[in-house]
mmCIF file of C-alpha atoms and ligand atoms in Angstrom:
data_model
loop_
_atom_site.group_PDB
_atom_site.id
_atom_site.type_symbol
_atom_site.label_atom_id
_atom_site.label_comp_id
_atom_site.label_asym_id
_atom_site.label_seq_id
_atom_site.Cartn_x
_atom_site.Cartn_y
_atom_site.Cartn_z
ATOM 1 C CA UNK A 28 57.982 45.936 -94.972
ATOM 2 C CA UNK A 29 58.314 42.277 -95.822
ATOM 3 C CA UNK A 30 54.772 41.908 -94.377
ATOM 4 C CA UNK A 31 53.374 44.608 -96.651
ATOM 5 C CA UNK A 32 55.022 43.105 -99.752
ATOM 6 C CA UNK A 33 53.595 39.697 -98.920
ATOM 7 C CA UNK A 34 50.213 41.190 -98.169
ATOM 8 C CA UNK A 35 50.130 42.899 -101.673
ATOM 9 C CA UNK A 36 51.114 39.644 -103.366
ATOM 10 C CA UNK A 37 48.427 37.714 -101.567
ATOM 11 C CA UNK A 38 45.781 40.444 -102.228
ATOM 12 C CA UNK A 39 46.717 40.398 -105.967
ATOM 13 C CA UNK A 40 46.494 36.558 -106.200
ATOM 14 C CA UNK A 41 43.158 36.618 -104.473
ATOM 15 C CA UNK A 42 41.840 39.301 -106.847
ATOM 16 C CA UNK A 43 42.551 36.895 -109.794
ATOM 17 C CA UNK A 44 40.572 34.108 -107.992
ATOM 18 C CA UNK A 45 37.651 36.409 -107.220
ATOM 19 C CA UNK A 46 37.582 37.785 -110.668
ATOM 20 C CA UNK A 47 37.306 34.181 -112.064
ATOM 21 C CA UNK A 48 34.343 33.748 -109.707
ATOM 22 C CA UNK A 49 32.774 36.965 -111.144
ATOM 23 C CA UNK A 50 32.940 38.680 -107.742
ATOM 24 C CA UNK A 51 35.281 41.288 -109.196
ATOM 25 C CA UNK A 52 34.209 42.865 -112.385
ATOM 26 C CA UNK A 53 35.474 45.497 -114.837
ATOM 27 C CA UNK A 54 39.115 46.132 -115.360
ATOM 28 C CA UNK A 55 41.765 44.489 -113.113
ATOM 29 C CA UNK A 56 45.486 45.268 -113.354
ATOM 30 C CA UNK A 57 47.598 43.719 -110.685
ATOM 31 C CA UNK A 58 50.961 44.870 -109.140
ATOM 32 C CA UNK A 59 52.643 41.513 -108.646
ATOM 33 C CA UNK A 60 56.345 41.835 -109.153
ATOM 34 C CA UNK A 61 56.457 45.611 -108.425
ATOM 35 C CA UNK A 62 55.840 45.466 -104.618
ATOM 36 C CA UNK A 63 59.301 46.725 -103.525
ATOM 37 C CA UNK A 64 58.655 50.124 -105.152
ATOM 38 C CA UNK A 65 55.290 50.983 -103.503
ATOM 39 C CA UNK A 66 56.533 49.632 -100.126
ATOM 40 C CA UNK A 67 59.868 51.261 -100.192
ATOM 41 C CA UNK A 68 58.525 54.616 -101.212
ATOM 42 C CA UNK A 69 55.564 54.767 -98.806
ATOM 43 C CA UNK A 70 57.919 53.820 -95.883
ATOM 44 C CA UNK A 71 59.525 57.308 -96.463
ATOM 45 C CA UNK A 72 56.410 59.482 -96.588
ATOM 46 C CA UNK A 73 54.738 61.652 -94.061
ATOM 47 C CA UNK A 74 51.009 61.980 -93.320
ATOM 48 C CA UNK A 75 50.905 65.363 -95.079
ATOM 49 C CA UNK A 76 52.263 63.952 -98.273
ATOM 50 C CA UNK A 77 50.009 63.257 -101.295
ATOM 51 C CA UNK A 78 50.061 60.149 -103.503
ATOM 52 C CA UNK A 79 48.544 59.901 -106.972
ATOM 53 C CA UNK A 80 48.918 56.883 -109.245
ATOM 54 C CA UNK A 81 47.580 54.993 -112.178
ATOM 55 C CA UNK A 82 45.038 52.185 -112.509
ATOM 56 C CA UNK A 83 47.614 49.487 -111.212
ATOM 57 C CA UNK A 84 46.960 50.985 -107.742
ATOM 58 C CA UNK A 85 46.283 48.133 -105.292
ATOM 59 C CA UNK A 86 49.891 47.937 -104.151
ATOM 60 C CA UNK A 87 50.235 51.604 -103.594
ATOM 61 C CA UNK A 88 47.001 51.646 -101.566
ATOM 62 C CA UNK A 89 48.016 48.796 -99.325
ATOM 63 C CA UNK A 90 51.495 50.294 -98.827
ATOM 64 C CA UNK A 91 49.903 53.640 -97.822
ATOM 65 C CA UNK A 92 47.893 51.728 -95.227
ATOM 66 C CA UNK A 93 44.438 51.538 -96.734
ATOM 67 C CA UNK A 94 42.432 48.813 -95.169
ATOM 68 C CA UNK A 95 42.377 45.584 -97.184
ATOM 69 C CA UNK A 96 38.714 44.872 -96.216
ATOM 70 C CA UNK A 97 37.569 48.312 -97.693
ATOM 71 C CA UNK A 98 39.826 47.770 -100.670
ATOM 72 C CA UNK A 99 38.365 44.310 -101.528
ATOM 73 C CA UNK A 100 34.901 45.633 -100.973
ATOM 74 C CA UNK A 101 35.672 48.377 -103.518
ATOM 75 C CA UNK A 102 36.616 45.700 -106.038
ATOM 76 C CA UNK A 103 33.367 43.846 -105.307
ATOM 77 C CA UNK A 104 31.442 47.188 -105.993
ATOM 78 C CA UNK A 105 30.180 47.231 -102.387
ATOM 79 C CA UNK A 106 29.023 50.344 -100.392
ATOM 80 C CA UNK A 107 31.686 49.751 -97.824
ATOM 81 C CA UNK A 108 34.495 50.109 -100.380
ATOM 82 C CA UNK A 109 37.038 52.978 -100.178
ATOM 83 C CA UNK A 110 35.170 54.713 -103.004
ATOM 84 C CA UNK A 111 31.729 53.487 -101.890
ATOM 85 C CA UNK A 112 31.761 50.853 -104.602
ATOM 86 C CA UNK A 113 31.662 53.456 -107.425
ATOM 87 C CA UNK A 114 35.302 53.437 -108.352
ATOM 88 C CA UNK A 115 36.469 49.831 -108.689
ATOM 89 C CA UNK A 116 39.899 48.535 -109.100
ATOM 90 C CA UNK A 117 41.276 51.586 -111.070
ATOM 91 C CA UNK A 118 39.886 54.325 -108.771
ATOM 92 C CA UNK A 119 40.865 53.669 -105.266
ATOM 93 C CA UNK A 120 40.849 56.748 -102.938
ATOM 94 C CA UNK A 121 41.330 57.723 -99.341
ATOM 95 C CA UNK A 122 41.477 61.546 -98.751
ATOM 96 C CA UNK A 123 42.378 61.128 -95.004
ATOM 97 C CA UNK A 124 45.433 59.281 -96.067
ATOM 98 C CA UNK A 125 46.019 61.666 -98.815
ATOM 99 C CA UNK A 126 45.849 58.926 -101.297
ATOM 100 C CA UNK A 127 44.312 60.849 -104.138
ATOM 101 C CA UNK A 128 43.476 58.194 -106.482
ATOM 102 C CA UNK A 129 44.271 55.768 -109.167
ATOM 103 C CA UNK A 130 43.484 57.154 -112.690
ATOM 104 C CA UNK A 131 42.563 55.132 -115.631
ATOM 105 C CA UNK A 132 43.752 57.625 -118.248
ATOM 106 C CA UNK A 133 47.375 57.080 -119.003
ATOM 107 C CA UNK A 134 49.267 60.156 -117.793
ATOM 108 C CA UNK A 135 46.148 61.774 -116.533
ATOM 109 C CA UNK A 136 47.368 61.803 -112.915
ATOM 110 C CA UNK A 137 50.473 63.885 -113.778
ATOM 111 C CA UNK A 138 48.770 67.314 -113.963
ATOM 112 C CA UNK A 139 46.731 66.434 -110.808
ATOM 113 C CA UNK A 140 50.160 65.727 -109.060
ATOM 114 C CA UNK A 141 51.455 69.190 -110.134
ATOM 115 C CA UNK A 142 48.203 70.777 -108.673
ATOM 116 C CA UNK A 143 48.542 68.880 -105.376
ATOM 117 C CA UNK A 144 52.159 69.887 -105.089
ATOM 118 C CA UNK A 145 51.244 73.524 -105.697
ATOM 119 C CA UNK A 146 48.613 73.341 -102.968
ATOM 120 C CA UNK A 147 51.190 71.943 -100.529
ATOM 121 C CA UNK A 148 53.659 74.627 -101.289
ATOM 122 C CA UNK A 149 51.074 77.453 -101.140
ATOM 123 C CA UNK A 150 49.821 76.246 -97.726
ATOM 124 C CA UNK A 151 53.341 75.794 -96.415
ATOM 125 C CA UNK A 152 52.572 72.322 -95.378
ATOM 126 C CA UNK A 153 56.143 70.929 -95.922
ATOM 127 C CA UNK A 154 54.439 68.235 -97.858
ATOM 128 C CA UNK A 155 55.428 66.590 -101.122
ATOM 129 C CA UNK A 156 53.559 64.686 -103.790
ATOM 130 C CA UNK A 157 54.569 61.290 -105.194
ATOM 131 C CA UNK A 158 53.265 60.605 -108.676
ATOM 132 C CA UNK A 159 53.511 57.026 -109.910
ATOM 133 C CA UNK A 160 53.110 56.287 -113.614
ATOM 134 C CA UNK A 161 54.124 53.621 -116.075
ATOM 135 C CA UNK A 162 56.621 53.809 -118.951
ATOM 136 C CA UNK A 163 53.551 54.182 -121.302
ATOM 137 C CA UNK A 164 52.869 57.675 -119.810
ATOM 138 C CA UNK A 165 56.261 59.003 -121.144
ATOM 139 C CA UNK A 166 54.595 59.262 -124.606
ATOM 140 C CA UNK A 167 51.786 61.523 -123.340
ATOM 141 C CA UNK A 168 51.799 65.248 -123.829
ATOM 142 C CA UNK A 169 50.714 65.635 -120.198
ATOM 143 C CA UNK A 170 54.026 64.175 -119.031
ATOM 144 C CA UNK A 171 55.938 67.058 -120.655
ATOM 145 C CA UNK A 172 53.491 69.764 -119.696
ATOM 146 C CA UNK A 173 53.552 68.610 -116.079
ATOM 147 C CA UNK A 174 57.340 68.452 -115.826
ATOM 148 C CA UNK A 175 57.655 71.898 -117.306
ATOM 149 C CA UNK A 176 55.193 73.626 -114.895
ATOM 150 C CA UNK A 177 56.540 71.686 -111.853
ATOM 151 C CA UNK A 178 60.079 72.866 -112.700
ATOM 152 C CA UNK A 179 59.145 76.426 -113.538
ATOM 153 C CA UNK A 180 57.287 76.731 -110.184
ATOM 154 C CA UNK A 181 59.853 74.617 -108.296
ATOM 155 C CA UNK A 182 57.152 72.323 -106.869
ATOM 156 C CA UNK A 183 57.722 69.629 -104.325
ATOM 157 C CA UNK A 184 56.815 66.576 -106.560
ATOM 158 C CA UNK A 185 58.657 63.328 -107.338
ATOM 159 C CA UNK A 186 57.598 61.862 -110.696
ATOM 160 C CA UNK A 187 58.030 58.121 -110.221
ATOM 161 C CA UNK A 188 58.213 56.070 -113.356
ATOM 162 C CA UNK A 189 57.605 52.365 -112.771
ATOM 163 C CA UNK A 190 59.296 51.090 -115.889
ATOM 164 C CA UNK A 191 58.019 47.396 -116.207
ATOM 165 C CA UNK A 192 59.267 47.350 -119.873
ATOM 166 C CA UNK A 193 55.701 47.092 -121.420
ATOM 167 C CA UNK A 194 52.679 49.192 -122.004
ATOM 168 C CA UNK A 195 49.539 47.241 -122.888
ATOM 169 C CA UNK A 196 51.215 44.835 -125.155
ATOM 170 C CA UNK A 197 54.198 46.580 -126.834
ATOM 171 C CA UNK A 198 57.701 46.800 -125.439
ATOM 172 C CA UNK A 199 58.781 50.360 -124.311
ATOM 173 C CA UNK A 200 61.666 49.901 -126.748
ATOM 174 C CA UNK A 201 59.204 49.957 -129.643
ATOM 175 C CA UNK A 202 57.134 52.904 -128.487
ATOM 176 C CA UNK A 203 59.341 55.455 -126.647
ATOM 177 C CA UNK A 204 62.406 56.858 -128.371
ATOM 178 C CA UNK A 205 64.124 57.558 -124.995
ATOM 179 C CA UNK A 206 63.281 54.134 -123.508
ATOM 180 C CA UNK A 207 66.869 53.344 -122.448
ATOM 181 C CA UNK A 208 67.230 56.616 -120.514
ATOM 182 C CA UNK A 209 63.868 57.287 -119.006
ATOM 183 C CA UNK A 210 65.460 58.730 -115.919
ATOM 184 C CA UNK A 211 66.958 61.518 -118.066
ATOM 185 C CA UNK A 212 63.644 62.622 -119.510
ATOM 186 C CA UNK A 213 63.478 65.564 -117.111
ATOM 187 C CA UNK A 214 66.744 67.058 -118.385
ATOM 188 C CA UNK A 215 65.128 69.506 -120.953
ATOM 189 C CA UNK A 216 63.117 70.751 -117.923
ATOM 190 C CA UNK A 217 66.123 70.931 -115.684
ATOM 191 C CA UNK A 218 64.682 68.210 -113.454
ATOM 192 C CA UNK A 219 67.357 65.855 -112.094
ATOM 193 C CA UNK A 220 66.696 62.156 -112.584
ATOM 194 C CA UNK A 221 67.955 58.878 -111.037
ATOM 195 C CA UNK A 222 67.550 55.233 -111.953
ATOM 196 C CA UNK A 223 66.959 52.512 -109.386
ATOM 197 C CA UNK A 224 66.562 48.708 -109.253
ATOM 198 C CA UNK A 225 62.921 48.487 -108.555
ATOM 199 C CA UNK A 226 63.186 44.841 -107.461
ATOM 200 C CA UNK A 227 65.433 45.681 -104.531
ATOM 201 C CA UNK A 228 63.609 47.231 -101.517
ATOM 202 C CA UNK A 229 66.836 48.646 -99.962
ATOM 203 C CA UNK A 230 67.881 50.274 -103.186
ATOM 204 C CA UNK A 231 64.433 51.779 -103.668
ATOM 205 C CA UNK A 232 64.587 53.163 -100.083
ATOM 206 C CA UNK A 233 68.069 54.510 -100.383
ATOM 207 C CA UNK A 234 67.528 56.329 -103.684
ATOM 208 C CA UNK A 235 64.061 57.621 -102.760
ATOM 209 C CA UNK A 236 65.251 58.892 -99.490
ATOM 210 C CA UNK A 237 67.738 61.116 -101.209
ATOM 211 C CA UNK A 238 65.028 62.403 -103.584
ATOM 212 C CA UNK A 239 62.688 63.039 -100.746
ATOM 213 C CA UNK A 240 65.308 65.049 -98.956
ATOM 214 C CA UNK A 241 65.982 67.076 -102.206
ATOM 215 C CA UNK A 242 62.330 67.798 -102.845
ATOM 216 C CA UNK A 243 61.140 68.435 -99.239
ATOM 217 C CA UNK A 244 64.192 70.750 -98.863
ATOM 218 C CA UNK A 245 62.607 73.079 -101.514
ATOM 219 C CA UNK A 246 64.972 72.168 -104.392
ATOM 220 C CA UNK A 247 62.207 71.402 -106.854
ATOM 221 C CA UNK A 248 60.966 68.217 -108.575
ATOM 222 C CA UNK A 249 62.826 65.081 -109.295
ATOM 223 C CA UNK A 250 62.324 62.168 -111.713
ATOM 224 C CA UNK A 251 62.935 58.539 -110.582
ATOM 225 C CA UNK A 252 62.871 55.560 -112.937
ATOM 226 C CA UNK A 253 62.517 52.206 -111.125
ATOM 227 C CA UNK A 254 63.215 49.248 -113.331
ATOM 228 C CA UNK A 255 60.794 46.451 -112.628
ATOM 229 C CA UNK A 256 58.586 43.807 -114.269
ATOM 230 C CA UNK A 257 54.985 42.939 -114.017
ATOM 231 C CA UNK A 258 54.535 39.223 -113.433
ATOM 232 C CA UNK A 259 50.999 39.005 -114.977
ATOM 233 C CA UNK A 260 49.678 40.317 -118.203
ATOM 234 C CA UNK A 261 48.703 44.009 -118.526
ATOM 235 C CA UNK A 262 45.254 43.248 -117.292
ATOM 236 C CA UNK A 263 43.416 40.035 -116.358
ATOM 237 C CA UNK A 264 42.342 39.515 -119.998
ATOM 238 C CA UNK A 265 46.004 39.605 -121.256
ATOM 239 C CA UNK A 266 47.872 36.243 -121.305
ATOM 240 C CA UNK A 267 51.065 38.237 -122.109
ATOM 241 C CA UNK A 268 52.180 35.855 -124.837
ATOM 242 C CA UNK A 269 54.335 38.605 -126.410
ATOM 243 C CA UNK A 270 57.039 38.306 -123.723
ATOM 244 C CA UNK A 271 59.917 35.991 -124.445
ATOM 245 C CA UNK A 272 60.060 33.124 -122.031
ATOM 246 C CA UNK A 273 63.707 33.614 -121.025
ATOM 247 C CA UNK A 274 62.968 37.283 -120.270
ATOM 248 C CA UNK A 275 60.099 36.201 -117.928
ATOM 249 C CA UNK A 276 62.319 33.533 -116.268
ATOM 250 C CA UNK A 277 65.127 36.112 -115.781
ATOM 251 C CA UNK A 278 62.846 38.523 -113.899
ATOM 252 C CA UNK A 279 61.324 35.693 -111.948
ATOM 253 C CA UNK A 280 64.741 35.045 -110.427
ATOM 254 C CA UNK A 281 64.694 38.733 -109.350
ATOM 255 C CA UNK A 282 61.340 38.435 -107.421
ATOM 256 C CA UNK A 283 61.513 41.303 -104.959
ATOM 257 C CA UNK A 284 59.895 39.218 -102.110
ATOM 258 C CA UNK A 285 62.290 36.390 -102.573
ATOM 259 C CA UNK A 286 65.334 38.740 -102.699
ATOM 260 C CA UNK A 287 64.179 40.391 -99.541
ATOM 261 C CA UNK A 288 63.558 37.065 -97.861
ATOM 262 C CA UNK A 289 67.009 35.809 -98.691
ATOM 263 C CA UNK A 290 68.587 39.067 -97.432
ATOM 264 C CA UNK A 291 66.616 38.931 -94.124
ATOM 265 C CA UNK A 292 67.562 35.297 -93.520
ATOM 266 C CA UNK A 293 71.273 35.755 -94.444
ATOM 267 C CA UNK A 294 71.583 38.889 -92.219
ATOM 268 C CA UNK A 295 69.865 36.989 -89.417
ATOM 269 C CA UNK A 296 67.223 39.752 -89.130
ATOM 270 C CA UNK A 297 64.426 37.203 -89.210
ATOM 271 C CA UNK A 298 64.043 33.371 -89.015
ATOM 272 C CA UNK A 299 62.354 31.072 -91.453
ATOM 273 C CA UNK A 300 59.573 30.525 -88.938
ATOM 274 C CA UNK A 301 58.980 34.249 -88.441
ATOM 275 C CA UNK A 302 58.703 34.851 -92.218
ATOM 276 C CA UNK A 303 56.344 31.903 -92.533
ATOM 277 C CA UNK A 304 54.074 33.311 -89.767
ATOM 278 C CA UNK A 305 54.010 36.679 -91.732
ATOM 279 C CA UNK A 306 52.799 34.847 -94.804
ATOM 280 C CA UNK A 307 50.148 32.964 -92.871
ATOM 281 C CA UNK A 308 48.898 36.209 -91.197
ATOM 282 C CA UNK A 309 48.657 37.868 -94.669
ATOM 283 C CA UNK A 310 46.635 34.894 -95.922
ATOM 284 C CA UNK A 311 44.273 35.204 -92.973
ATOM 285 C CA UNK A 312 43.830 38.940 -93.541
ATOM 286 C CA UNK A 313 42.793 38.361 -97.205
ATOM 287 C CA UNK A 314 40.322 35.654 -96.171
ATOM 288 C CA UNK A 315 38.797 38.227 -93.788
ATOM 289 C CA UNK A 316 38.773 40.887 -96.468
ATOM 290 C CA UNK A 317 36.947 38.547 -98.911
ATOM 291 C CA UNK A 318 34.456 37.688 -96.147
ATOM 292 C CA UNK A 319 33.842 41.339 -95.438
ATOM 293 C CA UNK A 320 33.393 42.218 -99.083
ATOM 294 C CA UNK A 321 31.079 39.301 -99.637
ATOM 295 C CA UNK A 322 28.765 40.200 -96.686
ATOM 296 C CA UNK A 323 28.723 43.962 -97.414
ATOM 297 C CA UNK A 324 25.757 45.448 -99.196
ATOM 298 C CA UNK A 325 25.810 46.953 -102.681
ATOM 299 C CA UNK A 326 25.225 50.777 -102.821
ATOM 300 C CA UNK A 327 21.525 51.829 -102.853
ATOM 301 C CA UNK A 328 20.289 52.891 -106.266
ATOM 302 C CA UNK A 329 19.740 56.389 -104.860
ATOM 303 C CA UNK A 330 23.535 56.633 -104.283
ATOM 304 C CA UNK A 331 24.177 56.493 -107.944
ATOM 305 C CA UNK A 332 24.145 60.319 -108.366
ATOM 306 C CA UNK A 333 25.785 61.154 -105.120
ATOM 307 C CA UNK A 334 29.460 62.233 -105.029
ATOM 308 C CA UNK A 335 29.673 62.007 -108.757
ATOM 309 C CA UNK A 336 30.934 65.137 -110.567
ATOM 310 C CA UNK A 337 31.025 66.168 -114.170
ATOM 311 C CA UNK A 338 32.202 69.349 -115.853
HETATM 312 C C1 TPP B 418 45.275 58.309 -122.688
HETATM 313 C C2 TPP B 418 45.089 56.831 -122.753
HETATM 314 N N1 TPP B 418 45.523 56.241 -123.796
HETATM 315 C C3 TPP B 418 45.440 54.814 -123.897
HETATM 316 C C4 TPP B 418 44.881 54.120 -122.811
HETATM 317 C C5 TPP B 418 44.718 52.577 -122.945
HETATM 318 N N2 TPP B 418 45.791 52.024 -122.035
HETATM 319 C C6 TPP B 418 45.534 51.638 -120.808
HETATM 320 S S1 TPP B 418 46.832 51.058 -120.023
HETATM 321 C C7 TPP B 418 47.810 51.364 -121.290
HETATM 322 C C8 TPP B 418 49.301 50.988 -121.182
HETATM 323 C C9 TPP B 418 50.000 51.856 -120.208
HETATM 324 O O1 TPP B 418 51.289 51.228 -119.934
HETATM 325 P P1 TPP B 418 52.209 51.796 -118.742
HETATM 326 O O2 TPP B 418 52.037 53.288 -118.607
HETATM 327 O O3 TPP B 418 53.581 51.297 -119.096
HETATM 328 O O4 TPP B 418 51.774 51.150 -117.436
HETATM 329 P P2 TPP B 418 51.717 49.605 -116.971
HETATM 330 O O5 TPP B 418 50.286 49.171 -117.268
HETATM 331 O O6 TPP B 418 52.724 48.928 -117.636
HETATM 332 O O7 TPP B 418 51.910 49.655 -115.546
HETATM 333 C C10 TPP B 418 47.190 51.914 -122.367
HETATM 334 C C11 TPP B 418 47.741 52.218 -123.676
HETATM 335 C C12 TPP B 418 44.413 54.925 -121.762
HETATM 336 N N3 TPP B 418 43.912 54.280 -120.735
HETATM 337 N N4 TPP B 418 44.540 56.225 -121.769
#
């Protein structure tokens, strides 16, 4: 899990570099700072489980085991990308891994999660759906409609709010009346909620494991609020000057990778050399991913209208 968290951080740092070199275009929202959530949650899932998420989706995709070469190629708009170069950063997808997409519309993935959970239940797959979203989605009507239906139909879905304290540029405390009790937002729909320290991998795993047991056991949906922080701006074009310096510094002291590293060393689970070699291997994997993306072809013009749906 340390390896995966480091790999996500290295991938995100490289995305920034590649964007500056104009190899990655369009929107880019990185997951740096939030790694413990994706990695902790995915470590508890089964192959039959579905995942849907928002546009800040690289970390979830890597944690679910999507190949970093195909992910980087997608960001480069290449035909070898996970969405054949047509999705880009915000629309990563892998149906075999039941990774059913990043979505650009805030809250748009919640009704999709409800549909996926209904499919799992109807088919008797013993599967559940994890639906990641940000604190900004709490203000969308879809949030409330989705929780209501999921509860009425007792669906196997975990609504997973990654509360990084900000939407695009405004603090959640200025935009959502229930900002200090997000985990209780399911109460009107009789959905139990819990809050977890999203910077602590072990806490994420412990809390999520209990929720997974509840939901897989047929007890209906749950809501989890993971408290976290994004280390970069909302997107690459946001210098994030609206955040107080001391707040940023505080959250930097809670870096999930550093916290995990300290714990692994103090417990004697790993040595400094072993952890260094994990970082080196991650760096090498990212270099290989960039090489693959660079050398891959762009989609043929004829592919433009293939696998594209409208309604
Ligand atoms: C329906 C809708 N409204 C507005 C936007 C513009 N928008 C994109 S991201 C964003 C902020 C969302 O913040 P949050 O859900 O907290 O997620 P975070 O980016 O912090 O992970 C907004 C308003 C959008 N994409 N979709």
